[in-house]
C-alpha positions as a Markdown table, in Angstrom:
| # | Residue | x | y | z |
|---|---|---|---|---|
| 1 | Unk | 82.3 | 102.3 | 101.7 |
| 2 | Unk | 83.8 | 100.4 | 105.0 |
| 3 | Unk | 85.2 | 101.6 | 107.8 |
| 4 | Unk | 88.4 | 101.4 | 106.4 |
| 5 | Unk | 88.0 | 102.0 | 102.4 |
| 6 | Unk | 86.4 | 104.7 | 101.8 |
| 7 | Unk | 85.7 | 104.4 | 98.1 |
| 8 | Unk | 82.1 | 103.8 | 97.1 |
| 9 | Unk | 79.9 | 100.6 | 96.0 |
| 10 | Unk | 81.2 | 99.4 | 92.6 |
| 11 | Unk | 84.7 | 101.7 | 92.3 |
| 12 | Unk | 87.0 | 98.7 | 93.6 |
| 13 | Unk | 87.4 | 96.0 | 91.3 |
| 14 | Unk | 85.8 | 92.5 | 91.3 |
| 15 | Unk | 90.3 | 91.9 | 91.1 |
| 16 | Unk | 92.2 | 93.6 | 93.9 |
| 17 | Unk | 96.6 | 93.5 | 94.1 |
| 18 | Unk | 97.4 | 94.2 | 97.5 |
| 19 | Unk | 100.8 | 95.0 | 98.1 |
| 20 | Unk | 101.6 | 95.9 | 101.4 |
| 21 | Unk | 102.9 | 99.0 | 100.8 |
| 22 | Unk | 100.9 | 102.1 | 100.0 |
| 23 | Unk | 102.5 | 104.3 | 97.8 |
| 24 | Unk | 104.3 | 100.8 | 96.0 |
| 25 | Unk | 100.6 | 100.8 | 95.2 |
| 26 | Unk | 100.7 | 103.9 | 93.7 |
| 27 | Unk | 103.7 | 103.1 | 91.5 |
| 28 | Unk | 102.1 | 100.2 | 90.6 |
| 29 | Unk | 98.7 | 101.9 | 89.5 |
| 30 | Unk | 100.6 | 105.1 | 88.3 |
| 31 | Unk | 102.8 | 102.8 | 86.0 |
| 32 | Unk | 99.9 | 99.8 | 85.5 |
| 33 | Unk | 97.0 | 101.0 | 84.8 |
| 34 | Unk | 95.5 | 102.7 | 82.1 |
| 35 | Unk | 93.6 | 105.6 | 83.7 |
| 36 | Unk | 93.5 | 105.0 | 87.0 |
| 37 | Unk | 92.1 | 106.9 | 89.6 |
| 38 | Unk | 92.3 | 107.3 | 93.5 |
| 39 | Unk | 89.2 | 105.7 | 94.5 |
| 40 | Unk | 90.0 | 105.8 | 99.0 |
| 41 | Unk | 93.4 | 107.5 | 100.7 |
| 42 | Unk | 91.9 | 106.4 | 104.4 |
| 43 | Unk | 94.3 | 106.4 | 107.1 |
| 44 | Unk | 97.0 | 107.3 | 104.6 |
| 45 | Unk | 96.4 | 103.4 | 102.5 |
| 46 | Unk | 95.4 | 104.5 | 98.5 |
| 47 | Unk | 94.3 | 102.4 | 96.8 |
| 48 | Unk | 92.4 | 102.4 | 92.4 |
| 49 | Unk | 91.2 | 101.1 | 89.8 |
| 50 | Unk | 91.4 | 101.3 | 86.3 |
| 51 | Unk | 92.4 | 98.9 | 84.1 |
| 52 | Unk | 95.4 | 96.5 | 83.0 |
| 53 | Unk | 94.6 | 94.5 | 79.2 |
| 54 | Unk | 91.5 | 95.4 | 78.9 |
| 55 | Unk | 90.2 | 94.1 | 82.0 |
| 56 | Unk | 89.2 | 96.1 | 85.4 |
| 57 | Unk | 91.2 | 96.2 | 88.0 |
| 58 | Unk | 92.2 | 98.2 | 91.6 |
| 59 | Unk | 94.9 | 98.2 | 93.1 |
| 60 | Unk | 95.2 | 99.6 | 97.2 |
| 61 | Unk | 97.8 | 98.6 | 100.3 |
| 62 | Unk | 97.2 | 96.2 | 103.4 |
| 63 | Unk | 99.5 | 97.6 | 105.3 |
| 64 | Unk | 101.4 | 96.0 | 107.3 |
| 65 | Unk | 101.6 | 92.1 | 109.4 |
| 66 | Unk | 98.6 | 89.7 | 109.7 |
| 67 | Unk | 96.4 | 91.8 | 111.3 |
| 68 | Unk | 95.8 | 94.5 | 108.7 |
| 69 | Unk | 95.8 | 92.7 | 105.5 |
| 70 | Unk | 93.3 | 90.8 | 107.6 |
| 71 | Unk | 91.0 | 93.1 | 108.0 |
| 72 | Unk | 91.5 | 95.2 | 104.2 |
| 73 | Unk | 90.8 | 91.2 | 103.1 |
| 74 | Unk | 87.8 | 91.1 | 104.8 |
| 75 | Unk | 86.1 | 94.0 | 104.3 |
| 76 | Unk | 87.2 | 93.9 | 100.5 |
| 77 | Unk | 85.4 | 90.7 | 100.6 |
| 78 | Unk | 82.8 | 91.5 | 102.5 |
| 79 | Unk | 81.8 | 95.4 | 101.6 |
| 80 | Unk | 83.0 | 95.5 | 98.0 |
| 81 | Unk | 81.5 | 91.3 | 97.3 |
| 82 | Unk | 85.7 | 91.8 | 95.9 |
| 83 | Unk | 86.7 | 88.3 | 93.8 |
| 84 | Unk | 90.5 | 88.0 | 94.0 |
| 85 | Unk | 92.8 | 89.8 | 96.4 |
| 86 | Unk | 96.5 | 88.6 | 94.9 |
| 87 | Unk | 99.3 | 89.7 | 96.9 |
| 88 | Unk | 102.0 | 91.3 | 95.9 |
| 89 | Unk | 105.0 | 92.0 | 97.9 |
| 90 | Unk | 107.8 | 91.2 | 99.7 |
| 91 | Unk | 107.2 | 88.2 | 101.6 |
| 92 | Unk | 109.9 | 86.2 | 104.1 |
| 93 | Unk | 110.7 | 82.4 | 104.4 |
| 94 | Unk | 111.9 | 79.3 | 105.8 |
| 95 | Unk | 113.9 | 77.3 | 103.3 |
| 96 | Unk | 117.4 | 78.0 | 102.5 |
| 97 | Unk | 117.1 | 77.3 | 99.2 |
| 98 | Unk | 115.9 | 80.0 | 98.6 |
| 99 | Unk | 117.7 | 83.3 | 97.5 |
| 100 | Unk | 117.4 | 86.8 | 97.8 |
| 101 | Unk | 114.9 | 88.6 | 94.7 |
| 102 | Unk | 113.9 | 85.5 | 94.1 |
| 103 | Unk | 110.0 | 85.7 | 92.3 |
| 104 | Unk | 107.8 | 82.9 | 93.8 |
| 105 | Unk | 104.6 | 82.4 | 92.9 |
| 106 | Unk | 102.7 | 80.8 | 96.1 |
| 107 | Unk | 99.5 | 79.0 | 97.1 |
| 108 | Unk | 99.0 | 79.2 | 100.4 |
| 109 | Unk | 100.4 | 80.4 | 103.0 |
| 110 | Unk | 101.0 | 80.9 | 107.2 |
| 111 | Unk | 101.9 | 82.1 | 109.3 |
| 112 | Unk | 103.0 | 81.6 | 113.5 |
| 113 | Unk | 101.2 | 84.6 | 114.8 |
| 114 | Unk | 98.4 | 84.9 | 117.2 |
| 115 | Unk | 95.9 | 86.6 | 115.1 |
| 116 | Unk | 95.6 | 82.6 | 113.5 |
| 117 | Unk | 95.0 | 82.0 | 116.5 |
| 118 | Unk | 92.6 | 84.5 | 117.5 |
| 119 | Unk | 90.7 | 85.6 | 114.3 |
| 120 | Unk | 90.2 | 82.1 | 113.5 |
| 121 | Unk | 90.2 | 79.8 | 116.0 |
| 122 | Unk | 93.8 | 78.4 | 114.8 |
| 123 | Unk | 95.9 | 77.1 | 118.3 |
| 124 | Unk | 98.8 | 73.7 | 117.4 |
| 125 | Unk | 97.7 | 72.9 | 113.4 |
| 126 | Unk | 99.1 | 76.2 | 112.4 |
| 127 | Unk | 102.8 | 74.4 | 113.3 |
| 128 | Unk | 101.4 | 71.8 | 111.4 |
| 129 | Unk | 100.9 | 73.9 | 108.6 |
| 130 | Unk | 103.9 | 75.5 | 108.4 |
| 131 | Unk | 105.7 | 72.1 | 108.1 |
| 132 | Unk | 103.6 | 70.7 | 105.9 |
| 133 | Unk | 103.8 | 74.0 | 104.1 |
| 134 | Unk | 108.0 | 74.1 | 104.3 |
| 135 | Unk | 108.2 | 70.4 | 102.9 |
| 136 | Unk | 105.9 | 71.0 | 99.5 |
| 137 | Unk | 107.8 | 74.5 | 98.4 |
| 138 | Unk | 111.7 | 72.8 | 98.7 |
| 139 | Unk | 110.4 | 69.6 | 96.9 |
| 140 | Unk | 108.7 | 72.3 | 94.9 |
| 141 | Unk | 111.9 | 74.8 | 94.5 |
| 142 | Unk | 113.9 | 71.2 | 93.7 |
| 143 | Unk | 112.1 | 69.3 | 91.2 |
């Protein structure tokens, strides 16, 4: 059990799907997981564990913004020994090539928020990361 996730050790799968919205996590659990069990509901953030095509999967909300996902992902990795977190849901972007309802498979993302500065000590590098990401994203979309 961690500060923000009340599941017991072993109740969170090694792979976690993480939408921002707690009700989206509930919807995914109820409609896509078999034998879904609610394992945490601390502070209105739901975490469920079940199976999908025979593989144990957990789904739980990250809340909104980098600080929130930073807290939940840190606790999942350190307290529950999760191997993989897959962020699912909506996002914003800089490219005018991306249209509403486009589906993206993203390997890396960066933020201009101050969270990166205080969590990991990034200063000016974050803007360079954003520029590289924008260039690579544009090339991938056009190819």
